[in-house]
Coordinates of C-alpha atoms in Angstrom, one line a residue:
Chain Y
M1 CA 34.4 -44.0 -5.9
E2 CA 32.9 -40.6 -5.4
I3 CA 33.1 -40.0 -1.6
A4 CA 29.5 -38.8 -1.1
K5 CA 28.4 -42.2 -2.5
V6 CA 30.4 -44.0 0.2
H7 CA 28.1 -42.3 2.8
P8 CA 26.1 -39.0 2.6
I9 CA 27.8 -37.8 5.8
Y10 CA 30.9 -36.9 3.8
D11 CA 28.9 -34.5 1.7
T12 CA 27.6 -32.8 4.8
I13 CA 31.1 -32.6 6.3
R14 CA 32.5 -31.0 3.1
R15 CA 29.6 -28.6 2.6
R16 CA 29.7 -27.3 6.2
R17 CA 31.0 -23.7 6.5
D18 CA 31.5 -21.1 9.2
V19 CA 28.9 -18.7 7.9
R20 CA 29.0 -14.9 8.1
S21 CA 27.3 -13.4 5.1
E22 CA 24.8 -15.9 3.7
F23 CA 22.0 -15.8 6.3
T24 CA 18.6 -15.2 4.9
G25 CA 17.1 -14.2 8.2
E26 CA 14.1 -16.5 7.8
A27 CA 12.8 -18.2 10.9
I28 CA 14.1 -21.7 11.7
P29 CA 11.0 -24.0 11.8
A30 CA 10.5 -25.2 15.4
A31 CA 10.8 -28.9 14.4
T32 CA 14.1 -28.2 12.6
L33 CA 15.6 -26.3 15.6
R34 CA 14.5 -29.2 17.8
R35 CA 16.3 -31.8 15.6
I36 CA 19.4 -29.7 15.6
L37 CA 19.5 -29.4 19.4
E38 CA 18.7 -33.1 19.8
A39 CA 21.7 -33.9 17.5
A40 CA 23.9 -31.9 19.8
H41 CA 22.4 -33.6 22.9
C42 CA 23.3 -37.0 21.3
A43 CA 27.0 -36.2 21.5
P44 CA 29.4 -38.4 23.5
S45 CA 30.5 -37.0 26.9
V46 CA 33.1 -37.9 29.5
G47 CA 31.4 -40.2 32.1
L48 CA 28.1 -39.5 30.3
S49 CA 28.1 -36.2 32.2
Q50 CA 26.4 -34.2 29.3
P51 CA 27.9 -31.0 30.7
W52 CA 26.4 -28.8 28.0
D53 CA 23.4 -26.4 27.9
F54 CA 21.9 -24.5 25.0
V55 CA 20.6 -20.9 25.4
V56 CA 18.6 -19.9 22.3
V57 CA 18.7 -16.2 21.9
A58 CA 16.2 -14.8 19.5
G59 CA 15.6 -11.3 21.1
A60 CA 17.0 -8.5 19.0
G61 CA 17.9 -6.5 22.1
T62 CA 20.2 -9.1 23.6
R63 CA 21.8 -9.8 20.2
R64 CA 22.4 -6.1 19.6
I65 CA 24.2 -5.7 23.0
F66 CA 26.3 -8.7 22.2
Q67 CA 27.1 -7.3 18.7
E68 CA 28.4 -4.1 20.2
H69 CA 30.7 -6.0 22.5
V70 CA 32.0 -8.1 19.5
A71 CA 32.6 -4.9 17.5
A72 CA 34.8 -3.6 20.4
E73 CA 36.7 -6.9 20.5
R74 CA 37.1 -6.8 16.8
K75 CA 38.7 -3.4 17.1
C76 CA 41.0 -4.6 19.9
F77 CA 42.2 -7.5 17.7
G78 CA 42.6 -5.3 14.6
D79 CA 44.7 -2.8 16.5
S80 CA 47.1 -5.6 17.6
L81 CA 47.9 -6.6 14.0
P82 CA 50.9 -5.6 11.9
A83 CA 49.9 -3.3 8.9
D84 CA 49.8 -6.0 6.2
L85 CA 47.5 -8.3 8.3
A86 CA 45.4 -5.3 9.4
T87 CA 44.6 -4.5 5.8
V88 CA 43.5 -8.1 5.1
F89 CA 41.5 -8.2 8.3
K90 CA 39.5 -5.1 7.3
S91 CA 37.8 -7.0 4.5
I92 CA 36.7 -9.9 6.8
K93 CA 33.3 -10.1 8.4
V94 CA 33.6 -11.8 11.8
E95 CA 29.9 -12.3 12.7
G96 CA 26.4 -12.5 11.4
I97 CA 24.7 -11.9 14.8
M98 CA 21.7 -9.9 13.6
E99 CA 21.4 -11.4 10.1
S100 CA 21.1 -14.9 11.4
S101 CA 17.8 -16.2 12.8
V102 CA 19.0 -17.0 16.4
G103 CA 22.0 -17.2 18.5
I104 CA 22.6 -20.5 20.2
V105 CA 25.0 -20.2 23.1
V106 CA 26.5 -23.5 24.1
T107 CA 27.8 -23.6 27.7
Y108 CA 29.8 -26.0 29.9
D109 CA 29.0 -26.8 33.5
P110 CA 32.0 -28.4 35.2
T111 CA 29.8 -29.4 38.2
R112 CA 27.5 -31.6 36.1
G113 CA 27.9 -35.3 37.0
G114 CA 29.0 -34.6 40.6
P115 CA 32.5 -35.0 42.0
H116 CA 33.3 -38.4 40.4
V117 CA 33.0 -38.0 36.7
L118 CA 34.3 -41.2 35.1
G119 CA 37.3 -40.4 32.9
R120 CA 37.9 -36.9 34.1
H121 CA 40.2 -37.4 37.1
A122 CA 43.4 -37.1 35.0
I123 CA 42.2 -34.6 32.4
D124 CA 40.4 -31.6 33.8
D125 CA 39.5 -30.3 30.4
A126 CA 37.6 -33.5 29.3
G127 CA 34.2 -32.0 30.1
L128 CA 35.1 -29.0 27.9
Y129 CA 36.0 -31.4 25.1
S130 CA 32.6 -33.1 25.4
T131 CA 30.8 -29.7 25.0
C132 CA 32.7 -29.2 21.8
L133 CA 31.6 -32.5 20.4
A134 CA 28.0 -31.4 21.0
I135 CA 28.8 -28.3 19.0
Q136 CA 30.1 -30.2 16.0
N137 CA 27.0 -32.5 16.0
L138 CA 24.8 -29.3 16.0
W139 CA 26.9 -27.8 13.2
L140 CA 26.6 -30.9 10.9
A141 CA 22.9 -31.3 11.6
A142 CA 22.3 -27.7 10.8
T143 CA 24.3 -28.0 7.6
A144 CA 22.2 -31.1 6.6
E145 CA 19.1 -28.9 7.2
Q146 CA 20.4 -26.1 5.0
C147 CA 21.0 -23.9 8.0
G148 CA 24.3 -22.1 8.4
V149 CA 26.3 -21.8 11.6
G150 CA 28.8 -19.1 12.4
W151 CA 30.9 -19.4 15.5
V152 CA 31.6 -16.0 17.0
S153 CA 34.6 -15.9 19.2
F154 CA 35.3 -12.2 19.5
Y155 CA 34.0 -11.9 23.1
R156 CA 35.0 -12.1 26.7
E157 CA 33.4 -15.0 28.6
A158 CA 32.5 -12.8 31.6
F159 CA 30.5 -10.5 29.3
V160 CA 28.4 -13.3 27.9
Q161 CA 28.0 -14.9 31.3
Q162 CA 26.5 -11.7 32.7
L163 CA 24.4 -11.0 29.6
L164 CA 22.7 -14.3 29.7
E165 CA 22.7 -14.6 33.5
L166 CA 24.6 -17.8 33.5
P167 CA 25.3 -19.4 36.9
T168 CA 28.8 -18.6 38.2
E169 CA 30.2 -22.0 37.5
V170 CA 28.8 -22.2 34.0
R171 CA 31.2 -21.2 31.2
P172 CA 30.1 -20.0 27.7
V173 CA 32.0 -22.0 25.1
A174 CA 30.4 -20.7 21.9
W175 CA 28.0 -18.1 20.5
L176 CA 26.7 -19.7 17.3
C177 CA 24.8 -17.7 14.8
V178 CA 22.3 -20.1 13.2
G179 CA 19.7 -19.8 10.5
P180 CA 18.7 -20.6 6.9
V181 CA 21.3 -19.6 4.3
S182 CA 21.1 -18.8 0.6
R183 CA 24.1 -21.0 -0.1
F184 CA 27.3 -22.4 1.4
Q185 CA 30.5 -21.0 0.0
D186 CA 32.7 -23.5 -1.8
T187 CA 35.8 -22.1 -0.1
P188 CA 36.1 -21.0 3.5
D189 CA 35.9 -17.2 3.8
L190 CA 39.4 -16.9 5.4
E191 CA 40.9 -18.8 2.5
R192 CA 39.0 -16.9 -0.1
L193 CA 39.9 -13.6 1.4
R194 CA 43.6 -14.6 1.7
W195 CA 43.8 -14.6 5.5
Q196 CA 45.0 -18.2 5.7
Q197 CA 45.5 -21.2 3.5
R198 CA 44.4 -24.7 4.3
R199 CA 47.1 -27.1 5.4
P200 CA 47.7 -30.2 3.3
I201 CA 46.3 -33.2 5.2
D202 CA 49.5 -35.3 4.8
E203 CA 51.3 -32.8 7.0
A204 CA 48.8 -33.6 9.7
I205 CA 49.1 -37.4 9.7
H206 CA 51.9 -39.2 11.5
F207 CA 52.5 -42.9 11.9
E208 CA 53.5 -44.6 15.2
R209 CA 55.0 -41.4 16.7
W210 CA 55.3 -37.7 15.8
Chain A
M1 CA 8.3 -38.1 10.0
E2 CA 11.0 -40.7 11.0
I3 CA 14.1 -38.6 11.7
A4 CA 16.5 -40.6 9.7
K5 CA 14.3 -39.9 6.7
V6 CA 14.8 -36.2 7.2
H7 CA 18.5 -36.7 6.6
P8 CA 20.7 -39.8 7.0
I9 CA 23.1 -37.9 9.3
Y10 CA 20.6 -38.2 12.2
D11 CA 20.9 -42.0 11.9
T12 CA 24.7 -41.8 12.2
I13 CA 24.5 -39.4 15.1
R14 CA 22.2 -41.7 17.0
R15 CA 24.0 -44.9 16.3
R16 CA 27.4 -43.5 17.3
R17 CA 28.7 -45.1 20.5
D18 CA 31.8 -44.8 22.7
V19 CA 33.0 -48.3 22.0
R20 CA 34.9 -50.6 24.5
S21 CA 33.9 -54.2 23.9
E22 CA 32.7 -54.6 20.3
F23 CA 35.9 -54.3 18.3
T24 CA 36.6 -57.2 15.9
G25 CA 40.3 -56.4 15.6
E26 CA 40.1 -56.6 11.8
A27 CA 42.3 -54.1 9.9
I28 CA 40.8 -50.8 8.8
P29 CA 41.1 -50.7 4.9
A30 CA 43.6 -47.9 4.0
A31 CA 41.0 -46.0 2.0
T32 CA 38.6 -46.1 4.9
L33 CA 41.1 -44.8 7.3
R34 CA 42.0 -42.0 4.9
R35 CA 38.4 -41.0 4.5
I36 CA 38.0 -40.9 8.3
L37 CA 41.1 -38.7 8.7
E38 CA 40.0 -36.4 5.8
A39 CA 36.6 -35.9 7.5
A40 CA 38.5 -34.9 10.7
H41 CA 40.7 -32.5 8.7
C42 CA 37.6 -30.9 7.2
A43 CA 36.5 -29.5 10.6
P44 CA 36.1 -25.8 11.2
S45 CA 38.9 -24.2 13.2
V46 CA 39.5 -20.8 14.8
G47 CA 41.1 -18.5 12.2
L48 CA 41.5 -21.5 9.9
S49 CA 44.4 -22.5 12.1
Q50 CA 43.8 -26.3 11.8
P51 CA 45.8 -26.9 15.0
W52 CA 45.3 -30.6 15.1
D53 CA 47.5 -33.6 14.1
F54 CA 46.7 -37.3 14.0
V55 CA 49.2 -39.9 15.2
V56 CA 48.1 -43.4 14.0
V57 CA 49.5 -46.0 16.4
A58 CA 49.3 -49.5 15.1
G59 CA 52.3 -51.0 16.9
A60 CA 51.4 -53.5 19.7
G61 CA 54.4 -52.5 21.7
T62 CA 53.4 -48.8 22.1
R63 CA 49.8 -49.7 22.6
R64 CA 50.7 -52.2 25.4
I65 CA 52.8 -49.6 27.2
F66 CA 49.9 -47.1 27.0
Q67 CA 47.5 -49.8 28.2
E68 CA 49.6 -50.4 31.3
H69 CA 49.6 -46.7 32.1
V70 CA 45.8 -46.6 31.7
A71 CA 45.4 -49.6 34.1
A72 CA 47.3 -47.7 36.7
E73 CA 45.1 -44.6 36.2
R74 CA 42.0 -46.7 36.4
K75 CA 43.1 -48.1 39.7
C76 CA 43.8 -44.5 40.9
F77 CA 40.3 -43.4 40.0
G78 CA 38.7 -46.6 41.4
D79 CA 40.5 -46.0 44.7
S80 CA 39.1 -42.5 45.0
L81 CA 35.5 -43.7 44.8
P82 CA 33.0 -44.3 47.7
A83 CA 32.1 -48.0 48.1
D84 CA 28.8 -48.0 46.2
L85 CA 30.3 -46.3 43.1
A86 CA 33.5 -48.5 43.4
T87 CA 31.3 -51.6 43.0
V88 CA 29.6 -50.3 39.9
F89 CA 32.9 -49.1 38.5
K90 CA 34.4 -52.6 38.8
S91 CA 32.0 -53.9 36.0
I92 CA 32.9 -51.1 33.6
K93 CA 35.5 -51.6 30.8
V94 CA 37.3 -48.3 30.2
E95 CA 39.3 -49.0 27.1
G96 CA 39.7 -51.3 24.0
I97 CA 43.3 -50.4 23.3
M98 CA 44.5 -53.8 22.2
E99 CA 41.2 -55.1 20.8
S100 CA 40.7 -52.2 18.4
S101 CA 42.6 -52.0 15.2
V102 CA 44.6 -48.8 15.8
G103 CA 44.9 -45.9 18.2
I104 CA 44.5 -42.5 16.7
V105 CA 45.9 -39.8 19.0
V106 CA 44.6 -36.4 18.2
T107 CA 46.8 -33.5 19.3
Y108 CA 46.6 -29.7 19.6
D109 CA 49.4 -27.3 18.7
P110 CA 48.8 -23.8 20.1
T111 CA 51.6 -22.4 18.0
R112 CA 49.9 -23.3 14.7
G113 CA 48.8 -20.2 12.8
G114 CA 51.4 -18.0 14.3
P115 CA 50.9 -15.2 16.9
H116 CA 47.8 -13.6 15.3
V117 CA 45.1 -16.3 15.1
L118 CA 41.9 -14.6 14.1
G119 CA 39.3 -15.2 16.8
R120 CA 41.6 -16.4 19.5
H121 CA 42.7 -13.2 21.2
A122 CA 39.9 -13.2 23.7
I123 CA 39.5 -16.9 24.2
D124 CA 42.7 -18.8 24.7
D125 CA 41.0 -22.2 24.5
A126 CA 39.5 -21.6 21.1
G127 CA 42.2 -23.7 19.4
L128 CA 41.5 -26.6 21.8
Y129 CA 37.9 -26.3 20.8
S130 CA 38.7 -26.6 17.1
T131 CA 40.6 -29.8 17.8
C132 CA 37.6 -31.3 19.4
L133 CA 35.4 -30.5 16.4
A134 CA 37.8 -32.5 14.3
I135 CA 37.4 -35.4 16.7
Q136 CA 33.7 -35.4 16.4
N137 CA 33.9 -35.3 12.5
L138 CA 36.3 -38.3 12.8
W139 CA 33.9 -40.1 15.2
L140 CA 30.8 -39.7 12.9
A141 CA 32.7 -40.6 9.8
A142 CA 34.0 -43.8 11.5
T143 CA 30.5 -44.6 12.6
A144 CA 29.2 -44.3 9.1
E145 CA 32.0 -46.7 8.0
Q146 CA 30.8 -49.2 10.7
C147 CA 34.0 -48.5 12.6
G148 CA 33.8 -47.9 16.4
V149 CA 35.6 -45.2 18.3
G150 CA 36.4 -45.4 22.0
W151 CA 37.9 -42.3 23.6
V152 CA 40.3 -43.3 26.4
S153 CA 40.8 -40.6 29.0
F154 CA 42.5 -42.4 31.8
Y155 CA 46.0 -41.1 31.1
R156 CA 48.3 -38.2 32.0
E157 CA 49.1 -35.9 29.1
A158 CA 52.8 -35.9 29.9
F159 CA 52.9 -39.7 29.6
V160 CA 51.5 -39.7 26.1
Q161 CA 53.6 -36.8 25.1
Q162 CA 56.7 -38.7 26.0
L163 CA 55.5 -42.0 24.6
L164 CA 54.8 -40.5 21.1
E165 CA 57.6 -38.1 21.2
L166 CA 55.4 -35.1 20.7
P167 CA 57.0 -31.7 20.5
T168 CA 57.0 -29.8 23.8
E169 CA 54.3 -27.4 22.8
V170 CA 51.9 -30.1 21.4
R171 CA 49.3 -31.4 23.7
P172 CA 47.5 -34.8 23.3
V173 CA 43.8 -34.2 23.4
A174 CA 42.4 -37.7 22.8
W175 CA 43.6 -41.3 22.5
L176 CA 40.9 -42.9 20.2
C177 CA 40.7 -46.6 19.8
V178 CA 39.3 -47.2 16.3
G179 CA 38.4 -50.2 14.3
P180 CA 35.6 -52.3 12.8
V181 CA 32.9 -53.4 15.3
S182 CA 30.5 -56.4 15.4
R183 CA 27.7 -54.0 16.4
F184 CA 26.9 -50.7 18.1
Q185 CA 25.1 -51.0 21.4
D186 CA 21.6 -49.4 21.5
T187 CA 22.2 -47.9 24.9
P188 CA 25.5 -46.3 26.0
D189 CA 27.6 -48.6 28.3
L190 CA 27.5 -46.2 31.2
E191 CA 23.7 -46.1 31.2
R192 CA 23.3 -49.8 30.6
L193 CA 25.7 -50.6 33.5
R194 CA 23.9 -48.0 35.7
W195 CA 26.8 -45.6 36.2
Q196 CA 24.9 -42.6 34.9
Q197 CA 21.5 -41.9 33.3
R198 CA 21.0 -39.6 30.3
R199 CA 19.7 -36.1 31.0
P200 CA 16.3 -35.2 29.4
I201 CA 17.0 -32.7 26.6
D202 CA 14.4 -30.2 27.9
E203 CA 16.6 -29.6 31.0
A204 CA 19.4 -28.5 28.6
I205 CA 17.5 -26.0 26.5
H206 CA 16.9 -22.4 27.7
F207 CA 15.3 -19.5 25.9
E208 CA 16.7 -15.9 25.9
R209 CA 18.7 -16.4 29.1
W210 CA 19.5 -19.2 31.6

């Protein structure tokens, strides 16, 4: 049976891409943005702590400052590469900050839920994990709405924290470029541009033990 | 417009629960398990590093040993609580390890992708984030297949690492109890049992800065 016929979610999961170049720059309708953020907010969280927040950055000024920071970090990474990888890296676009419609910065607050978060006493990172689950809900909802998401990770957390005036305890987890796209690529950029190949799934599945 | 009519993914996102009590114990058909794992493996990852693995634990022996460890950690958390919270906590089931059909342990390998993972030089946790995105894909696909997922986090990483013979560098991120369920609860357990209330979404959304 064709997998999308089993359930339409499989089609969304397969079409989802980490978008850099296909943003149209059109505005996201307010109701669409709301649905996408509600989807994120529906994610599971350790002890029902919901430790995430969403900062929607539309202003060109803030985005441009962030973009300059990202450009410097891109150079820093590029300079660290051996020559062959550096050549491949040159052709790779790492962000669509200005071309997308908005930035959505997803943050993690470890103090949310107070001192007794159920399920976090043994695993300190569990709240960080919850925040990422919200990000994936957001990403899939956006894909279903024909909006692209591009996760930018060429930045220093302290820079974003200061730029967006986050409280000291709040940590930025992702800067997501979001907006309508002309299309989703069939193949991930990094595979198409020969940075990395996808791993066969059978290598990732183990039974009973490693 | 009814939100599930906008796109069926919203229905899946809203029905998804962190399941403890509703597992039927029936086997997951092999094709279904495969689709769920493929959905996880379709997740985005930093630098296309795909740093996750999935250990499917069906054996009752291994699961029982894990369950005993979880019981000890549950007691440890319970003992740390003030009296009022301890009373509420007593009524809360924290795992469905034996009642579910299998455990799926999702792990993170920080060495995957070699020394030059694109997008990870400034954010060391980015690979851990990718692993969580795979978990949420798995969770939603399972929900669409009428399978429940229950994330157990009352454990010490070193214990699971030893139990499943994970390589030293590989870190367990989640023990997921997975299997067919009789139903999904309308309200999350922790809200229904008055451990925690959900946060209004408008408190979580900020514009331009915090």
